[in-house]
Amino acid sequence: MDTIVNLCKRRGIVLPNSEIYGGIRSTWDYGPLGVELKNNVKRAWWRWMVQLREDVVGLDSAIILSPRVWEASGHVEVFTDPLVECLNCHQRFRADHLPGVHAGEEGDTVDVLKSPKCPNCGNDKFTDPRNFNLMFKTHAGPVEDDTNVVWLRPETAQGIFLNFKSVQSATRRKVPFGIAQIGTSFRNEITPGNFIFRTREFEQMEMEFFCKPGTDEEWHQHWIDERLAWWKRYGLSEEKLRVREHDADELSHYSKRTVDIEYAFPFTDWGELEGIANRTDFDLKAHQEKSGVDLTYFDDETKERFIPYVVEPAGGSNRATLAFLIDAYREDEAPTASGKVEKRTYLKLHRDLAPIKVAVLPLSRNEQLTPVAKEVAASLRAHWMIDFDDAGAIGRRYRRHDEIGTPFCVTVDFDSLEDKQVTVRERDTMAQERLPIADLVSYLTEQLRPV
C-alpha cells in the first residue's frame, strides 16, 4: 500500500490537503492526474448507469437540505456509530473497527469476542461505547442558534427521493425507472484512514431504482449482477472481488436486504466497494408522512396506486479510484537501449480510465523534430487528454508514462521528417507499430473507443 501512496504523491495523483500547515487527517486533494482519473471513473459509471440505459435519468441535488429531511429519513436519530475511548492514551475509536469487537444494530451494546487492544498504545481498557452521530452540523444564515441548524448531507439518496415526483412527471417515466446522481457527501467518521479509502468528505455515485412492490427482489438481484459486471469490465481482478450478504444485525434501518461488493484491499482482508440495498418503500413513505405530500405512483395500465419500492446501488468515486489504482499496479522488466534489462513499473488501467490517453514524444529537442511533434500533439489534443514530453532520454519518458498508465506513446523521429510516419507504442505489451501521421487519429479512435 505504501508503494501506491508514494506513487500517487510523487506523480501528482493524490496530494495531502493543507500540507504547508501540517495537513488535516484523512483529507486529500486530487492532483492533475488524479482529477482526470477520478473524472474518468465517474464518466464510466455514468455511461454504464445512465447513458446506455433507457430506464435511468440523472439528477444533481443540493448538498444542504431542509433539516426535516434528515428527521424523516431517520438519520438524526439512528445514523450513529459506537464510540469508545482508550483509558490509557485517550485516543477514540469506532468500537466495531477494533479487532475482536462486534457492534449490534442499536450501537449501544458491544459483544467482545476477544479482548481488543488499542491500536495506538496496546492497552485493553476502554470506556463503554456511546452513540456518535456521523452528520456534520452547521448553521444557515447569520444567526447560529437551534432554529438555523442544517446538516451537510451524509448521502446523496435523499435528494433523489425528494425529487421523485418532479422527475417522474417531467420525464414522463413509468415505474420501473431509476434516478442517478454523483455528488459530495460528508460523514464525521470516528476513525478515517487507509489513504482515500475512508475520508470525511467523499464523492458518492448512487442510483435509486423505483419499482413495483413484489418485483423488488428480482430488481435487487438484477442490480447486484449489473454492478459486479461493471467492476469486472473496467479491470478489477475477479479473484479480488466478492459479493457479501449483510447479516440481519448489520442491516441499516431502512433495508430489507443489502449486499456489498467487496475488494481485497492490501490493508484489510476485504473492504466495501459498493452496497446494493433493497430500501423498500421506507424513504418515500417516511417523506410522505413527514411532509404531507402524496408520493404515491399511479400505474395507468393496471389502475393501481402504490408507493414504489427502491433498490439502491451506492458506491464512491474515491474508493473506486483507489481500487482501480491498486489492481492496475504492475512491475516487470524491460530492455534498455544498451541491451540491458531494468525494472519497469506500469499501471494497467483500463483505457477508458487512464488519465492521459496519448503521450507525444519527439526523439530529441531538435529544432526540426519539435515543430512536427507539436503539430501531431495539436491534432490529438482535440480528441483526448494528451501530454507532450520532450525531457530526457526516450526510454525514460516511456517509463514515466508507463507509471501513470498512459495507453499509447507516439514517437516522432528523424525518419518522420521524410516518411511522414510515427512510431506508436502500446503500454502493456510495449509493442511498436509504424503508422502514417495522417492515419493516427483514426487508428487511436478505434483503439480508445469507449466500452
Coordinates of C-alpha atoms in Angstrom, one line a residue:
M1 CA 0.0 0.0 0.0
D2 CA 2.9 2.4 0.7
T3 CA 4.0 1.9 -2.9
I4 CA 0.7 3.1 -4.2
V5 CA 0.6 6.1 -1.8
N6 CA 4.1 7.1 -2.7
L7 CA 3.4 6.8 -6.4
C8 CA 0.2 9.0 -6.0
K9 CA 2.1 11.7 -4.1
R10 CA 5.1 11.7 -6.4
R11 CA 3.2 11.8 -9.6
G12 CA 0.5 14.3 -8.5
I13 CA -2.4 11.8 -8.5
V14 CA -3.4 12.3 -4.9
L15 CA -1.9 15.0 -2.6
P16 CA -2.1 15.7 1.1
N17 CA -4.6 18.5 1.8
S18 CA -3.3 21.7 3.6
E19 CA 0.2 20.2 3.7
I20 CA 2.0 23.5 4.2
Y21 CA 0.1 23.8 7.5
G22 CA 0.8 20.2 8.6
G23 CA -2.2 18.7 6.8
I24 CA -5.5 17.6 8.1
R25 CA -6.3 13.9 8.9
S26 CA -7.6 11.8 6.0
T27 CA -8.3 14.8 3.8
W28 CA -6.8 14.6 0.3
D29 CA -6.6 16.6 -2.9
Y30 CA -6.6 15.2 -6.4
G31 CA -3.8 16.5 -8.5
P32 CA -3.7 16.9 -12.3
L33 CA -3.5 13.2 -13.0
G34 CA -5.8 12.3 -10.1
V35 CA -8.6 14.6 -11.1
E36 CA -8.6 13.1 -14.7
L37 CA -8.5 9.5 -13.3
K38 CA -11.4 10.2 -10.9
N39 CA -13.4 12.0 -13.6
N40 CA -12.9 9.1 -15.9
V41 CA -14.2 6.7 -13.2
K42 CA -17.3 8.9 -12.9
R43 CA -17.8 9.1 -16.6
A44 CA -17.5 5.3 -16.9
W45 CA -20.1 4.9 -14.1
W46 CA -22.5 7.5 -15.7
R47 CA -22.1 5.9 -19.1
W48 CA -23.0 2.4 -17.8
M49 CA -25.7 3.5 -15.4
V50 CA -27.4 6.3 -17.4
Q51 CA -26.3 6.8 -20.9
L52 CA -26.5 3.2 -22.1
R53 CA -29.9 2.6 -20.4
E54 CA -33.3 3.8 -21.3
D55 CA -34.7 3.4 -17.8
V56 CA -32.4 5.7 -15.8
V57 CA -32.1 9.5 -15.8
G58 CA -29.8 11.9 -13.9
L59 CA -30.1 14.5 -11.2
D60 CA -27.8 16.9 -9.3
S61 CA -29.4 17.9 -6.0
A62 CA -28.2 20.3 -3.3
I63 CA -25.9 19.4 -0.5
I64 CA -27.8 21.3 2.2
L65 CA -31.4 20.1 2.5
S66 CA -34.2 21.0 4.9
P67 CA -33.4 19.6 8.4
R68 CA -36.8 17.9 8.3
V69 CA -35.4 15.6 5.6
W70 CA -33.0 14.0 8.0
E71 CA -35.6 13.7 10.7
A72 CA -37.9 11.9 8.3
S73 CA -35.1 9.7 6.9
G74 CA -34.1 8.6 10.4
H75 CA -30.5 10.0 10.2
V76 CA -30.9 12.4 13.1
E77 CA -31.9 9.5 15.4
V78 CA -30.0 6.5 14.2
F79 CA -27.2 7.5 11.9
T80 CA -24.6 6.7 14.5
D81 CA -21.5 4.6 15.2
P82 CA -20.4 3.3 18.6
L83 CA -17.5 5.4 20.0
V84 CA -15.1 4.2 22.7
E85 CA -12.1 5.9 24.3
C86 CA -8.9 4.2 25.4
L87 CA -8.5 4.7 29.1
N88 CA -4.7 4.9 28.8
C89 CA -3.9 7.2 25.8
H90 CA -7.4 8.6 25.4
Q91 CA -7.5 8.0 21.7
R92 CA -11.0 7.5 20.4
F93 CA -12.0 4.7 18.1
R94 CA -15.1 3.3 16.4
A95 CA -15.8 0.3 18.6
D96 CA -16.8 -2.2 15.8
H97 CA -13.5 -1.4 14.0
L98 CA -11.4 -2.7 16.9
P99 CA -10.1 -6.3 16.4
G100 CA -12.3 -8.7 18.3
V101 CA -15.3 -6.4 18.7
H102 CA -18.7 -6.7 17.2
A103 CA -21.3 -3.9 17.5
G104 CA -25.0 -4.6 17.5
E105 CA -27.5 -2.8 15.3
E106 CA -28.5 -0.4 18.1
G107 CA -24.9 0.7 18.6
D108 CA -25.3 0.8 22.4
T109 CA -24.0 -2.7 23.1
V110 CA -20.8 -4.4 22.1
D111 CA -20.1 -8.1 22.2
V112 CA -16.4 -8.7 23.0
L113 CA -15.3 -11.9 21.3
K114 CA -11.7 -11.4 22.5
S115 CA -10.0 -8.7 24.4
P116 CA -9.5 -5.8 21.9
K117 CA -6.2 -3.8 22.0
C118 CA -5.8 -0.1 21.5
P119 CA -4.1 0.4 18.0
N120 CA -2.3 3.3 19.4
C121 CA -0.8 2.1 22.8
G122 CA -1.8 -1.6 23.1
N123 CA -4.0 -1.0 26.2
D124 CA -7.1 -3.2 26.6
K125 CA -9.2 -1.0 28.7
F126 CA -11.9 1.2 27.1
T127 CA -14.9 3.3 28.1
D128 CA -18.3 1.8 27.4
P129 CA -19.4 2.6 23.8
R130 CA -21.7 5.5 23.2
N131 CA -23.6 6.6 20.1
F132 CA -21.8 9.2 17.9
N133 CA -23.8 10.9 15.2
L134 CA -21.9 11.0 11.9
M135 CA -23.6 14.0 10.4
F136 CA -21.8 17.4 10.2
K137 CA -23.9 20.1 11.8
T138 CA -23.7 23.8 10.6
H139 CA -26.0 26.8 10.5
A140 CA -27.7 28.6 7.6
G141 CA -27.8 32.3 7.9
P142 CA -26.1 34.9 10.2
V143 CA -27.6 33.7 13.5
E144 CA -26.1 30.5 15.0
D145 CA -29.0 29.1 17.0
D146 CA -31.1 26.0 17.1
T147 CA -33.6 27.4 14.6
N148 CA -31.0 27.7 11.9
V149 CA -29.4 24.2 12.2
V150 CA -28.8 22.4 9.0
W151 CA -26.7 19.3 8.1
L152 CA -24.2 18.5 5.4
R153 CA -25.7 15.5 3.6
P154 CA -24.3 12.1 4.6
E155 CA -25.7 10.6 1.4
T156 CA -27.0 11.8 -1.9
A157 CA -30.0 9.5 -1.9
Q158 CA -32.4 11.8 0.0
G159 CA -32.2 14.5 -2.7
I160 CA -33.3 11.8 -5.2
F161 CA -36.3 10.8 -3.0
L162 CA -37.4 14.4 -2.6
N163 CA -37.4 14.9 -6.4
F164 CA -39.0 11.6 -7.3
K165 CA -42.4 13.1 -8.2
S166 CA -41.0 16.0 -10.1
V167 CA -38.5 13.9 -12.1
Q168 CA -41.2 11.3 -12.9
S169 CA -43.6 14.0 -14.1
A170 CA -41.0 16.0 -16.1
T171 CA -39.6 13.0 -17.8
R172 CA -42.9 11.1 -18.1
R173 CA -41.1 7.9 -16.9
K174 CA -43.1 4.9 -15.9
V175 CA -42.1 2.7 -13.0
P176 CA -39.7 0.9 -13.1
F177 CA -37.1 3.6 -13.6
G178 CA -34.1 5.0 -11.9
I179 CA -32.6 8.3 -10.9
A180 CA -28.8 8.5 -10.7
Q181 CA -26.6 11.1 -9.0
I182 CA -22.9 11.8 -8.4
G183 CA -22.1 14.2 -5.6
T184 CA -20.2 15.0 -2.5
S185 CA -21.3 13.7 0.9
F186 CA -19.9 14.2 4.4
R187 CA -19.6 11.8 7.3
N188 CA -17.8 12.7 10.6
E189 CA -16.1 9.3 10.7
I190 CA -14.6 8.4 14.1
T191 CA -11.6 6.6 12.5
P192 CA -11.0 7.7 9.0
G193 CA -7.9 6.4 7.3
N194 CA -6.3 4.0 4.8
F195 CA -5.4 6.7 2.4
I196 CA -8.5 7.7 0.4
F197 CA -10.5 4.6 1.4
R198 CA -12.3 6.2 4.3
T199 CA -12.5 10.0 4.4
R200 CA -14.9 12.5 6.0
E201 CA -15.6 14.2 2.7
F202 CA -16.2 11.9 -0.3
E203 CA -18.0 11.6 -3.6
Q204 CA -20.8 9.1 -4.0
M205 CA -22.2 7.5 -7.1
E206 CA -25.7 6.4 -6.3
M207 CA -28.8 5.4 -8.1
E208 CA -32.3 4.9 -6.7
F209 CA -34.3 2.4 -8.8
F210 CA -38.1 2.7 -8.3
C211 CA -40.1 -0.4 -8.9
K212 CA -43.5 -2.0 -8.1
P213 CA -43.7 -3.8 -4.7
G214 CA -43.3 -7.5 -5.3
T215 CA -40.8 -7.0 -8.1
D216 CA -38.1 -5.5 -5.8
E217 CA -36.3 -8.8 -5.1
E218 CA -35.9 -9.5 -8.8
W219 CA -34.6 -6.0 -9.5
H220 CA -32.3 -6.2 -6.5
Q221 CA -30.6 -9.3 -8.0
H222 CA -30.5 -7.6 -11.4
W223 CA -28.6 -4.6 -10.0
I224 CA -26.2 -6.9 -8.0
D225 CA -25.3 -8.6 -11.2
E226 CA -25.0 -5.4 -13.2
R227 CA -22.8 -3.7 -10.7
L228 CA -20.5 -6.7 -10.3
A229 CA -20.2 -6.8 -14.1
W230 CA -19.2 -3.1 -14.2
W231 CA -16.3 -3.6 -11.8
K232 CA -15.0 -6.5 -13.8
R233 CA -15.5 -4.7 -17.1
Y234 CA -13.3 -1.9 -16.0
G235 CA -10.4 -4.1 -14.9
L236 CA -10.8 -5.3 -11.3
S237 CA -9.5 -8.9 -10.9
E238 CA -12.3 -11.4 -10.4
E239 CA -10.4 -13.2 -7.7
K240 CA -10.1 -10.0 -5.7
L241 CA -13.9 -9.4 -5.8
R242 CA -16.6 -11.0 -3.8
V243 CA -20.3 -10.4 -3.0
R244 CA -21.1 -10.5 0.7
E245 CA -24.6 -10.7 2.2
H246 CA -25.3 -8.5 5.2
D247 CA -26.3 -10.3 8.4
A248 CA -29.5 -9.3 10.0
D249 CA -27.8 -7.3 12.7
E250 CA -25.8 -5.3 10.1
L251 CA -28.8 -4.0 8.1
S252 CA -29.5 -0.3 8.0
H253 CA -32.7 0.9 9.5
Y254 CA -34.2 1.2 6.0
S255 CA -33.0 -2.0 4.5
K256 CA -34.8 -5.3 3.7
R257 CA -31.7 -6.8 2.2
T258 CA -28.2 -5.4 1.5
V259 CA -25.3 -6.9 -0.4
D260 CA -21.8 -5.5 -0.6
I261 CA -19.4 -5.9 -3.5
E262 CA -16.1 -6.1 -1.7
Y263 CA -12.5 -5.9 -2.9
A264 CA -9.4 -7.4 -1.3
F265 CA -7.6 -4.2 -0.4
P266 CA -4.0 -4.7 0.8
F267 CA -4.7 -3.1 4.2
T268 CA -7.7 -5.3 5.1
D269 CA -9.0 -8.8 4.2
W270 CA -12.0 -7.3 2.3
G271 CA -13.3 -3.8 2.1
E272 CA -16.6 -2.5 0.7
L273 CA -16.6 -1.1 -2.8
E274 CA -20.3 -0.7 -3.2
G275 CA -23.5 -1.6 -1.4
I276 CA -26.7 -2.6 -3.2
A277 CA -29.7 -2.2 -0.8
N278 CA -33.3 -3.0 -1.1
R279 CA -34.7 0.1 0.7
T280 CA -38.3 -1.0 0.3
D281 CA -40.7 2.0 0.5
F282 CA -39.1 3.2 3.7
D283 CA -37.9 6.6 2.4
L284 CA -40.8 7.6 0.2
K285 CA -43.3 6.6 2.9
A286 CA -41.3 8.5 5.6
H287 CA -41.2 11.7 3.5
Q288 CA -44.9 11.4 2.6
E289 CA -45.8 11.1 6.3
K290 CA -43.4 13.9 7.4
S291 CA -44.3 16.4 4.5
G292 CA -47.9 15.6 4.0
V293 CA -47.3 15.4 0.2
D294 CA -48.6 12.4 -1.8
L295 CA -45.6 10.5 -3.1
T296 CA -47.6 7.5 -4.5
Y297 CA -47.4 6.4 -8.1
F298 CA -50.4 5.6 -10.3
D299 CA -50.0 2.9 -12.8
D300 CA -52.2 3.8 -15.8
E301 CA -52.1 0.2 -17.2
T302 CA -53.1 -1.7 -14.0
K303 CA -55.0 1.2 -12.4
E304 CA -53.1 0.6 -9.2
R305 CA -51.7 3.3 -6.9
F306 CA -48.7 2.4 -4.7
I307 CA -45.6 3.7 -3.1
P308 CA -42.7 2.3 -5.1
Y309 CA -40.0 0.1 -3.6
V310 CA -36.4 1.3 -4.1
V311 CA -33.3 -0.7 -5.0
E312 CA -30.1 1.4 -4.4
P313 CA -26.6 0.6 -5.8
A314 CA -24.4 3.1 -4.0
G315 CA -20.6 3.4 -4.3
G316 CA -18.0 6.1 -4.2
S317 CA -15.6 7.5 -6.8
N318 CA -12.8 7.9 -4.2
R319 CA -12.8 4.3 -3.2
A320 CA -13.3 3.1 -6.8
T321 CA -10.3 5.2 -7.9
L322 CA -8.2 3.6 -5.1
A323 CA -9.3 0.0 -6.1
F324 CA -8.5 0.6 -9.8
L325 CA -5.1 2.0 -8.9
I326 CA -4.2 -0.9 -6.7
D327 CA -5.4 -3.5 -9.2
A328 CA -3.6 -1.8 -12.1
Y329 CA -0.2 -1.7 -10.4
R330 CA 2.4 -3.9 -12.2
E331 CA 6.1 -4.4 -12.1
D332 CA 8.1 -6.3 -14.7
E333 CA 11.4 -5.9 -16.7
A334 CA 12.0 -4.1 -19.9
P335 CA 15.1 -3.9 -22.2
T336 CA 17.1 -0.7 -22.3
A337 CA 18.8 1.0 -25.3
S338 CA 22.1 -0.5 -24.2
G339 CA 20.7 -4.0 -24.3
K340 CA 20.4 -4.5 -20.5
V341 CA 17.2 -5.1 -18.6
E342 CA 15.7 -2.7 -16.0
K343 CA 12.7 -2.8 -13.7
R344 CA 9.5 -1.3 -15.2
T345 CA 6.5 0.0 -13.2
Y346 CA 3.3 0.5 -15.0
L347 CA -0.4 0.9 -14.4
K348 CA -2.5 -1.5 -16.4
L349 CA -5.5 0.8 -16.2
H350 CA -8.5 0.2 -18.5
R351 CA -8.0 2.6 -21.4
D352 CA -11.3 4.4 -20.6
L353 CA -9.9 5.2 -17.1
A354 CA -6.4 6.3 -18.0
P355 CA -5.8 10.0 -17.1
I356 CA -3.6 10.6 -20.2
K357 CA -4.6 8.7 -23.3
V358 CA -1.6 9.5 -25.5
A359 CA 1.8 10.9 -25.0
V360 CA 3.6 12.6 -27.9
L361 CA 7.4 12.2 -27.6
P362 CA 9.9 13.9 -30.0
L363 CA 13.0 11.8 -30.1
S364 CA 15.0 14.8 -29.0
R365 CA 14.7 18.6 -28.7
N366 CA 15.8 19.0 -32.2
E367 CA 14.7 22.2 -34.0
Q368 CA 13.3 20.1 -36.9
L369 CA 11.6 17.5 -34.8
T370 CA 9.9 19.8 -32.3
P371 CA 7.5 21.6 -34.7
V372 CA 6.4 18.3 -36.2
A373 CA 5.8 16.7 -32.8
K374 CA 3.8 19.7 -31.7
E375 CA 1.6 19.5 -34.8
V376 CA 0.9 15.9 -34.0
A377 CA 0.1 16.8 -30.4
A378 CA -2.3 19.5 -31.5
S379 CA -4.1 17.2 -33.9
L380 CA -4.7 14.7 -31.0
R381 CA -5.5 17.2 -28.2
A382 CA -8.9 17.9 -29.6
H383 CA -9.9 14.3 -29.1
W384 CA -8.2 13.1 -25.9
M385 CA -6.2 14.3 -22.9
I386 CA -2.6 14.1 -24.2
D387 CA 0.8 15.0 -22.9
F388 CA 3.8 16.5 -24.8
D389 CA 7.0 15.3 -23.2
D390 CA 10.5 16.1 -24.6
A391 CA 12.6 16.0 -21.4
G392 CA 15.2 13.2 -21.1
A393 CA 16.0 10.0 -22.9
I394 CA 13.2 8.4 -24.8
G395 CA 13.4 5.2 -22.7
R396 CA 13.0 7.3 -19.5
R397 CA 10.0 9.1 -21.0
Y398 CA 8.4 5.7 -21.8
R399 CA 8.8 4.7 -18.2
R400 CA 7.3 7.9 -16.9
H401 CA 4.2 7.3 -18.9
D402 CA 4.0 3.6 -18.1
E403 CA 4.0 4.6 -14.5
I404 CA 0.8 6.7 -14.8
G405 CA -1.0 4.3 -17.2
T406 CA -0.8 6.1 -20.5
P407 CA -2.0 3.5 -23.1
F408 CA -0.1 4.9 -26.1
C409 CA 3.1 6.8 -26.7
V410 CA 3.7 8.4 -30.1
T411 CA 7.3 9.0 -31.0
V412 CA 8.4 11.5 -33.7
D413 CA 11.9 10.7 -35.0
F414 CA 14.1 11.9 -37.8
D415 CA 12.5 9.4 -40.2
S416 CA 9.2 11.1 -39.6
L417 CA 10.6 14.2 -41.4
E418 CA 10.9 12.1 -44.6
D419 CA 8.2 9.4 -44.5
K420 CA 5.5 11.3 -42.5
Q421 CA 5.1 8.4 -40.1
V422 CA 5.4 8.0 -36.4
T423 CA 6.0 5.1 -34.0
V424 CA 3.1 4.1 -31.8
R425 CA 4.0 2.1 -28.7
E426 CA 1.4 0.3 -26.6
R427 CA 1.8 0.3 -22.8
D428 CA 1.1 -3.3 -21.7
T429 CA 3.0 -5.2 -24.4
M430 CA 5.5 -2.4 -25.3
A431 CA 4.8 -3.4 -28.9
Q432 CA 5.6 -0.7 -31.5
E433 CA 3.9 0.0 -34.8
R434 CA 4.8 2.4 -37.6
L435 CA 1.9 4.5 -38.8
P436 CA 1.3 7.4 -41.2
I437 CA 0.6 10.6 -39.3
A438 CA -2.5 11.1 -41.5
D439 CA -3.9 7.8 -40.1
L440 CA -3.1 8.4 -36.5
V441 CA -6.4 9.9 -35.3
S442 CA -8.5 7.2 -36.9
Y443 CA -6.2 4.5 -35.5
L444 CA -6.3 5.8 -32.0
T445 CA -10.0 6.4 -32.2
E446 CA -10.5 2.8 -32.8
Q447 CA -8.1 1.7 -30.0
L448 CA -9.6 4.2 -27.5
R449 CA -13.3 3.7 -28.3
P450 CA -15.3 3.6 -25.0
V451 CA -16.8 0.4 -23.9

